[in-house]
Short mmCIF file of C-alpha atoms and ligand atoms in Angstrom, two decimals:
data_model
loop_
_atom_site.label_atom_id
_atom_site.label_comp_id
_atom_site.label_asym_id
_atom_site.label_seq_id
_atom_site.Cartn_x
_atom_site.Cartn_y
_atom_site.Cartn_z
CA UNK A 1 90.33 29.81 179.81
CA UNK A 2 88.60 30.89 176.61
CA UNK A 3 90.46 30.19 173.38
CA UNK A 4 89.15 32.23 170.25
CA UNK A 5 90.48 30.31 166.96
CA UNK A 6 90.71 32.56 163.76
CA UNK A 7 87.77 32.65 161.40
CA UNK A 8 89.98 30.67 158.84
CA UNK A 9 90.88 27.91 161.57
CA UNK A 10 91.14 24.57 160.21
CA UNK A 11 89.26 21.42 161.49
CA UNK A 12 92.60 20.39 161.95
CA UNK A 13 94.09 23.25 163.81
CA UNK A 14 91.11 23.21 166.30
CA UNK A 15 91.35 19.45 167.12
CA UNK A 16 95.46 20.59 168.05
CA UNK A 17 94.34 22.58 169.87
CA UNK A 18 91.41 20.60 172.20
CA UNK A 19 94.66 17.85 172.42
CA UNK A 20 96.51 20.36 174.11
CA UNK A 21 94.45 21.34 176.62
CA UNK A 22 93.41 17.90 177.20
CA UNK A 23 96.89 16.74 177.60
CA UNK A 24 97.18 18.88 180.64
CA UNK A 25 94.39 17.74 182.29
CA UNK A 26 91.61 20.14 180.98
CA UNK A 27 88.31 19.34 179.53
CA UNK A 28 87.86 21.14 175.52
CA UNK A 29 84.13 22.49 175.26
CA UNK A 30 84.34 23.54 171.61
CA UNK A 31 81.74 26.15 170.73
CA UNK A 32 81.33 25.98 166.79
CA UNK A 33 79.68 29.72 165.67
CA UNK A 34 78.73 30.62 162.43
CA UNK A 35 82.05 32.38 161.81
CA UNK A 36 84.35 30.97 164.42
CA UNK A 37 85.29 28.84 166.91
CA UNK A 38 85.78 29.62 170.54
CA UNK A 39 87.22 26.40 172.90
CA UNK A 40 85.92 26.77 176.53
CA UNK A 41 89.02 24.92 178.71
CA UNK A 42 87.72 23.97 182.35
CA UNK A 43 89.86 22.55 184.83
CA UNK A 44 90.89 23.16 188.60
CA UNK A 45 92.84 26.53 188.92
CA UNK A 46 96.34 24.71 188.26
CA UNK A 47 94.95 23.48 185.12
CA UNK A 48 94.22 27.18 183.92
CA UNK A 49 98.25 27.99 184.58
CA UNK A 50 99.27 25.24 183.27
CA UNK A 51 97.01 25.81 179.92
CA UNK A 52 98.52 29.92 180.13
CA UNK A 53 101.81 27.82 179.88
CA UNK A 54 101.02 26.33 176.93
CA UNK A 55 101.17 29.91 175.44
CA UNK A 56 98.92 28.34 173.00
CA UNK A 57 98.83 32.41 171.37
CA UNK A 58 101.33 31.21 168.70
CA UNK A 59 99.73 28.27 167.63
CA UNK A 60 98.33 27.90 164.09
CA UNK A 61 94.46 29.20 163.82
CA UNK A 62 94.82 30.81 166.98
CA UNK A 63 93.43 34.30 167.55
CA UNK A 64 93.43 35.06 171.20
CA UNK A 65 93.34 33.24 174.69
CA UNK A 66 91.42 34.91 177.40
CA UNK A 67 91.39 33.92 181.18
CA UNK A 68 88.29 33.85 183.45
CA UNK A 69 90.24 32.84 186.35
CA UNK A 70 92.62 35.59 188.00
CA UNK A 71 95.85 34.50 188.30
CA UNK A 72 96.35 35.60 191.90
CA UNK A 73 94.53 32.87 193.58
CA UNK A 74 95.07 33.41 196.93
CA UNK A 75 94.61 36.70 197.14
CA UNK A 76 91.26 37.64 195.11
CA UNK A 77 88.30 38.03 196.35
CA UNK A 78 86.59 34.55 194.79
CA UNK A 79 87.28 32.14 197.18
CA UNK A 80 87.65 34.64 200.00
CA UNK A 81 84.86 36.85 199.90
CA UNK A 82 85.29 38.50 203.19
CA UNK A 83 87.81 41.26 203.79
CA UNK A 84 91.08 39.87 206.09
CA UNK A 85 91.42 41.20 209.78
CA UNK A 86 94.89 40.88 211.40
CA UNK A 87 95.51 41.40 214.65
CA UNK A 88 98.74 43.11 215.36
CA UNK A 89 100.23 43.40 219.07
CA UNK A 90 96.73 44.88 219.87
CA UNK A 91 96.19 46.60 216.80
CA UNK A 92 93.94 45.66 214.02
CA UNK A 93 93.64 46.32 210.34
CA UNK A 94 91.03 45.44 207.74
CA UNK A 95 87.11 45.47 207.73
CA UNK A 96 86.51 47.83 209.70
CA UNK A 97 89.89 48.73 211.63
CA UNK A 98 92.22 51.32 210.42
CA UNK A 99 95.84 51.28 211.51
CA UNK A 100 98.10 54.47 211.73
CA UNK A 101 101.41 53.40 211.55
CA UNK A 102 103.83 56.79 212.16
CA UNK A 103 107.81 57.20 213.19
CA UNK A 104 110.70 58.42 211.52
CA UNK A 105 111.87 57.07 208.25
CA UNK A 106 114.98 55.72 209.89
CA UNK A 107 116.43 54.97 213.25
CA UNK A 108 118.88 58.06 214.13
CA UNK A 109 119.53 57.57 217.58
CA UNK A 110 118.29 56.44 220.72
CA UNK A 111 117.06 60.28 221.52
CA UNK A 112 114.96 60.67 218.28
CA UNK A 113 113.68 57.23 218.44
CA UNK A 114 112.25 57.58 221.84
CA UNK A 115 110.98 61.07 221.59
CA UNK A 116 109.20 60.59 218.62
CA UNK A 117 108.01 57.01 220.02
CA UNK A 118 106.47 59.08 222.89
CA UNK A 119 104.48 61.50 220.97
CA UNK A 120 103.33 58.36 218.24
CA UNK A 121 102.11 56.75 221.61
CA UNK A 122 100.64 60.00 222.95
CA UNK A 123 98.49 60.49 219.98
CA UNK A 124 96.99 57.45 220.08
CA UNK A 125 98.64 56.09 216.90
CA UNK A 126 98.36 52.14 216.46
CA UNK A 127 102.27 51.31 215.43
CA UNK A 128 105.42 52.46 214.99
CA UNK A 129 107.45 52.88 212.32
CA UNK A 130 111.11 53.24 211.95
CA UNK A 131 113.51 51.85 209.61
CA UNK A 132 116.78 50.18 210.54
CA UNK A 133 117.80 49.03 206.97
CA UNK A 134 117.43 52.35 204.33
CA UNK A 135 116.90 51.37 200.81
CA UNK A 136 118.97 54.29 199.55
CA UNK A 137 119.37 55.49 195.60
CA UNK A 138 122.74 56.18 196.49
CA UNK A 139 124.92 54.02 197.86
CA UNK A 140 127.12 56.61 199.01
CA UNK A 141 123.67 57.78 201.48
CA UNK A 142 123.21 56.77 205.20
CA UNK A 143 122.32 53.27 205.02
CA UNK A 144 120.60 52.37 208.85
CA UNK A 145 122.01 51.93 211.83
CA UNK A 146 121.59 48.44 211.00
CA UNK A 147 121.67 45.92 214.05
CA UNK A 148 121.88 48.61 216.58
CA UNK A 149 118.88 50.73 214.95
CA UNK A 150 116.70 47.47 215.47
CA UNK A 151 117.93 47.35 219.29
CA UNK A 152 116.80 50.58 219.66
CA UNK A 153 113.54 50.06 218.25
CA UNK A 154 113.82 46.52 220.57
CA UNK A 155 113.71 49.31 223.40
CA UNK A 156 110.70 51.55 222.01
CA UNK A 157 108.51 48.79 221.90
CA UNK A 158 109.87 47.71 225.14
CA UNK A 159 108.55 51.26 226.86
CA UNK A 160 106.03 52.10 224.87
CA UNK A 161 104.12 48.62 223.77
CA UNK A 162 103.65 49.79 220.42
CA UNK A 163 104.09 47.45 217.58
CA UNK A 164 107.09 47.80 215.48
CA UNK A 165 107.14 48.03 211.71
CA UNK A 166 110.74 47.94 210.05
CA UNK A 167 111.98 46.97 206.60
CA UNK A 168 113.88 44.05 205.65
CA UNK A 169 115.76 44.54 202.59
CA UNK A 170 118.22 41.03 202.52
CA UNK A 171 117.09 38.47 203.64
CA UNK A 172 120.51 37.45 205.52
CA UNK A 173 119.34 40.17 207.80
CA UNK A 174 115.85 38.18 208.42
CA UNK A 175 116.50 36.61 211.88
CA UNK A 176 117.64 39.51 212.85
CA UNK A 177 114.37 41.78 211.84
CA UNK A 178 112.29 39.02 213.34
CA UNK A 179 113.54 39.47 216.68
CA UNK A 180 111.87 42.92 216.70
CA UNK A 181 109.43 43.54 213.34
CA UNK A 182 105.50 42.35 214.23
CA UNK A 183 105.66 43.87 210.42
CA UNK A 184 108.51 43.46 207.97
CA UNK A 185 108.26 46.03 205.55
CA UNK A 186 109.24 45.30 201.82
CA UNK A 187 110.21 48.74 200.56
CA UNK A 188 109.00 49.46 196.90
CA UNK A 189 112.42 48.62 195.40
CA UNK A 190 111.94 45.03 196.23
CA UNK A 191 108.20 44.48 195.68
CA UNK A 192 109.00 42.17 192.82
CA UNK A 193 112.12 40.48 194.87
CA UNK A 194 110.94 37.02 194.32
CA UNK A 195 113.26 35.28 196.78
CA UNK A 196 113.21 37.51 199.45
CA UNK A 197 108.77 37.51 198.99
CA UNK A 198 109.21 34.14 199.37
CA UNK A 199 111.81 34.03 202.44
CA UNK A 200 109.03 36.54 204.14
CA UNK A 201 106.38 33.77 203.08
CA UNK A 202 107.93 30.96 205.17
CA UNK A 203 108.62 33.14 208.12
CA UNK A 204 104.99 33.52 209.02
CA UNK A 205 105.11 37.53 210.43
CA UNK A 206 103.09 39.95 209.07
CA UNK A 207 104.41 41.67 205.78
CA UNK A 208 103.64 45.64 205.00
CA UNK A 209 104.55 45.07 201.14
CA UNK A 210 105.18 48.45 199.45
CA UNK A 211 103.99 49.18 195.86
CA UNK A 212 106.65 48.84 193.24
CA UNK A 213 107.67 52.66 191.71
CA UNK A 214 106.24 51.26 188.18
CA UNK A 215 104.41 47.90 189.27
CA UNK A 216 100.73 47.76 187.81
CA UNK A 217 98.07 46.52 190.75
CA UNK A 218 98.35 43.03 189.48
CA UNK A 219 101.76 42.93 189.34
CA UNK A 220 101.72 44.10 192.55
CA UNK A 221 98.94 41.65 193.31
CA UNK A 222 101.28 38.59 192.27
CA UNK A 223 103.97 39.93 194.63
CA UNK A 224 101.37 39.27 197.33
CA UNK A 225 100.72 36.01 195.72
CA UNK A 226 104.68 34.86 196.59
CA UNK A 227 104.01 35.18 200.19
CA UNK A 228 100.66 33.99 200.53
CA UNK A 229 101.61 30.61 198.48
CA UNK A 230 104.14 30.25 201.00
CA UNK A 231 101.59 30.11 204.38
CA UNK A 232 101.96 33.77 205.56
CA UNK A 233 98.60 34.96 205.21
CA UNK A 234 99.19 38.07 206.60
CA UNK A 235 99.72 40.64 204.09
CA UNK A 236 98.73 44.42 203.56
CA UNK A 237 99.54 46.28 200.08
CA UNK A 238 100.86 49.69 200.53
CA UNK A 239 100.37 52.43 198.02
CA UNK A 240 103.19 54.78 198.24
CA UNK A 241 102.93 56.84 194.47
CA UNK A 242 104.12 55.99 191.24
CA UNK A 243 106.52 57.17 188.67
CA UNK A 244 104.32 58.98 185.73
CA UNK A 245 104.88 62.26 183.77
CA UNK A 246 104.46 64.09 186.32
CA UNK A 247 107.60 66.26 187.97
CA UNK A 248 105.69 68.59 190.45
CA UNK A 249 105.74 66.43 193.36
CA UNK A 250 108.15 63.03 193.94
CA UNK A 251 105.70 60.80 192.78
CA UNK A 252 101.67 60.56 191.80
CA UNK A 253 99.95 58.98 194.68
CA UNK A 254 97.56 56.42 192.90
CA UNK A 255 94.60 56.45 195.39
CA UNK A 256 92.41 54.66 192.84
CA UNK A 257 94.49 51.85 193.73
CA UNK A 258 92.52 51.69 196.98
CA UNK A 259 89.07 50.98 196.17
CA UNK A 260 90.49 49.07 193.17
CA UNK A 261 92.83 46.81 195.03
CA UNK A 262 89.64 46.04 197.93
CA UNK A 263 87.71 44.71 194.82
CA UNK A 264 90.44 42.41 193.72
CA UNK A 265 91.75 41.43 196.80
CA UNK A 266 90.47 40.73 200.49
CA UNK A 267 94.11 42.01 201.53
CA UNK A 268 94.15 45.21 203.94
CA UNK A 269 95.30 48.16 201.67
CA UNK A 270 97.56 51.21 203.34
CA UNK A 271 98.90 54.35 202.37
CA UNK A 272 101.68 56.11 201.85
CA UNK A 273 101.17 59.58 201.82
CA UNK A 274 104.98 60.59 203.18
CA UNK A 275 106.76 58.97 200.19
CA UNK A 276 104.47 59.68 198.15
CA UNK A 277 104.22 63.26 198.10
CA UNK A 278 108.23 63.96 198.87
CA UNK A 279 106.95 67.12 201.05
CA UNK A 280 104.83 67.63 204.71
CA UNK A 281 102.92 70.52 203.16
CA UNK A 282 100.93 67.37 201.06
CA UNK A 283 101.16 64.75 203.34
CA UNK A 284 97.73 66.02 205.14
CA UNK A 285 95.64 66.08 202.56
CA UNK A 286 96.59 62.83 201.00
CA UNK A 287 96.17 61.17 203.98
CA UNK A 288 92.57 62.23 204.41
CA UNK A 289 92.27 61.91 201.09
CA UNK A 290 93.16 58.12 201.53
CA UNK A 291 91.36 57.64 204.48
CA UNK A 292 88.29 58.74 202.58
CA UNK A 293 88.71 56.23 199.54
CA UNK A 294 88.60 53.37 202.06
CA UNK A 295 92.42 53.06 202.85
CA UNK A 296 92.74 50.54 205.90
CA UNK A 297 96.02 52.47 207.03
CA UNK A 298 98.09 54.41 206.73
CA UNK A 299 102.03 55.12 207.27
CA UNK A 300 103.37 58.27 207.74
CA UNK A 301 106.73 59.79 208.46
CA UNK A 302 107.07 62.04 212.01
CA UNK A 303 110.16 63.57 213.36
CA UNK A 304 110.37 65.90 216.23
CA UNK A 305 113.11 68.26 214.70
CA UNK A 306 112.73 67.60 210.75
CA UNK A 307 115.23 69.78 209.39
CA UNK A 308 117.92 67.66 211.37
CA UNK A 309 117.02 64.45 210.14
CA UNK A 310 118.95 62.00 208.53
CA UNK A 311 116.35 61.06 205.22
CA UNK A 312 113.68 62.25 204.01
CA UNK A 313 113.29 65.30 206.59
CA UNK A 314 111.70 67.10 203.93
CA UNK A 315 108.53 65.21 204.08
CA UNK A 316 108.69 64.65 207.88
CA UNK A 317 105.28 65.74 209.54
CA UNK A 318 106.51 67.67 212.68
CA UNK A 319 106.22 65.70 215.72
CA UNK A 320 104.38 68.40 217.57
CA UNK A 321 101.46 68.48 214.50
CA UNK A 322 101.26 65.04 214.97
CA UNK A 323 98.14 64.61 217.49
CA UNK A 324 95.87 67.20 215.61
CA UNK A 325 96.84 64.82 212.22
CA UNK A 326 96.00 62.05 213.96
CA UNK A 327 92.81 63.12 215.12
CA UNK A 328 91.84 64.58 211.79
CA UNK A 329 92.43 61.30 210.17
CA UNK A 330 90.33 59.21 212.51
CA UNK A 331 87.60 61.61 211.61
CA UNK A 332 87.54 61.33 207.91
CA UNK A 333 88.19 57.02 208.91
CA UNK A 334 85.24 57.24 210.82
CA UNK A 335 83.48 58.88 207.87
CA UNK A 336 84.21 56.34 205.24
CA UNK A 337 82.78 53.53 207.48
CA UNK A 338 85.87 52.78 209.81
CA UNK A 339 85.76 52.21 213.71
CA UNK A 340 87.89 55.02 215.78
CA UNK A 341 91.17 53.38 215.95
CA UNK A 342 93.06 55.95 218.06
CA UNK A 343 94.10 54.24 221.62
CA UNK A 344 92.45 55.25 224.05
CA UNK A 345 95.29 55.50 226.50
CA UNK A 346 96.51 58.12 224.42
CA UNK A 347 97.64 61.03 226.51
CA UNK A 348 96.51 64.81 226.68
CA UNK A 349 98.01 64.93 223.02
C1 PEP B 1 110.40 54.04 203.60
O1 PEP B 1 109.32 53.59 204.01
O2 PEP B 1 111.17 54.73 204.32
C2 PEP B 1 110.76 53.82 202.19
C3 PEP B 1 112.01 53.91 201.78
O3 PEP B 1 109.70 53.57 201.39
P1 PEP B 1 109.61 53.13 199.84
O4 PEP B 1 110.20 51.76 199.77
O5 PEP B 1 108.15 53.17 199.58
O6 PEP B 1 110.38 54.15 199.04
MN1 MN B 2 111.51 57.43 204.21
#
């Protein structure tokens, strides 16, 4: 931490301020310039938060307080240098995997599920996506099928082997979502749901965790810092668009948030294009859009009749454009650096 005292500090002001740090456990390196003073403060990386705590910004004959240290610890690059691999039921993701995730946004019934599990598995893509708990802006909405949408996808992974990524919104619904999810999914609503981050911290299984509608990258860089402190080590950030000005699409898919986010963290990144863009004739281009800025993933919506689904039909890829997407996206991936990720035991798709 680097504390710049006002030209007009006091020999008295800047010896407060050295007892401060010192009383947490820091050691003061006073640099004395010609026209001010900056204090150098050097300590482990609990002695920086603990000196941010101080909030030593309001004390007398101080101008500003600058960190070196990022606050998300676990998560930057400094101490882990290399980027994170997981390996999920056969799939991989980060360095130089790519995962495509696809499925409907929700769980409708056992027919859509398992036709549109079919052609994700024909394609070649790496997981499936489906969710069983709908974080819905009106409450009045279709909500999930709830315990028997997770059965269901309990019985897609069953015949089809594919990894299952599903959101967990409450985490009184946690045991439940374990029984099925190899990735929770924390839906942008809840990216700065401290309790639940934490919950999903303690129970170990991978974590898809979505960007927040108006979080900045470190905020949503701290969110990931809740479940990391906690043990689970697995986590990928998801870019799914932000709220700006904007009004001609849903929302403005950030993609600079990919390169940006591999430089500050060693965390796979994935995209979003589906929610994102709010319509299928978009969701193409994003994703090879993404793919091309370095995305490790991405998760897309697919339904095999769109204009009958439940939510979010709108932006629905159709299942039978599916395999040529998939392809297409492997191709840019393989561009940008990535190994081709789509199974081979994917059909004539
Ligand atoms: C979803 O994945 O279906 C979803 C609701 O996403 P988000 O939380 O990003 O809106
Ligand atoms: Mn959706």
């Amino acid at each position: 931490m680097l504390i710049v005292m006002k030209p007009e500090a006091t020999t008295d002001q800047i010896d407060a301020v050295i007892a401060r740090i010192e009383g947490v456990g820091a050691t003061a390196h006073p640099i004395f310039g010609e026209r001010l003073t900056v204090i150098g403060a050097i300590g482990d990386t609990d002695v920086e938060q603990h000196i941010a705590d101080l909030e030593l910004e309001g004390q007398p004959g101080v101008d500003e307080v600058k960190p070196v240290m990022k606050p998300y610890k676990l998560a930057s690059r400094v101490e882990h240098r290399e980027a994170s691999v997981f390996e999920i039921g056969g799939a991989k993701i980060g360095g130089e995997h790519f995962a495509l995730m696809a499925g409907p946004c929700t769980v409708e019934s056992r027919e859509q599920l398992l036709e549109t599990a079919d052609v994700v598995l024909a394609a070649g893509a790496n997981m499936l996506r489906g969710g069983a708990y709908k974080p819905r802006t009106s409450p009045y909405s279709f909500q999930g099928l709830g315990t028997e949408g997770l059965r269901l996808l309990a019985e897609a992974k069953e015949i089809t082997g594919l990894p299952i990524v599903t959101e967990l919104m409450d985490a009184r619904d946690l045991e439940a979502v374990l029984e099925v999810a190899d990735v929770i999914q924390v839906g942008a609503r809840n990216m700065q749901n401290y309790g639940l981050l934490t919950e999903l911290g303690r129970a170990g299984r991978p974590v898809l965790l979505k960007r927040g509608l108006a979080g900045t990258l470190e905020e949503f860089v701290m969110a990931a810092e809740y479940i990391l402190k906690e043990g689970n080590e697995a986590v990928m950030l998801c870019e799914r668009g932000i709220r700006t000005f904007e009004t001609a699409y849903r929302f403005t898919l950030d993609l600079m948030a990919v390169p940006v986010l591999k430089q500050m963290t060693h965390l796979p990144v994935v995209v979003d294009p589906s929610h994102a863009a709010g319509r299928r004739d978009l969701v193409e281009s994003l994703s090879l859009a993404a793919a091309a800025a370095g995305a490790d993933g991405i998760i897309v919506e697919v339904h095999p009749n769109p204009e009958e689904a439940i939510c979010d039909g709108p932006q629905a890829l159709r299942a039978s454009d599916f395999p040529a997407y998939a392809r297409k996206v492997e191709q840019v991936a393989t561009i940008a650096g990535k190994a081709p990720f789509l199974r081979e035991a994917a059909g004539t798709a």
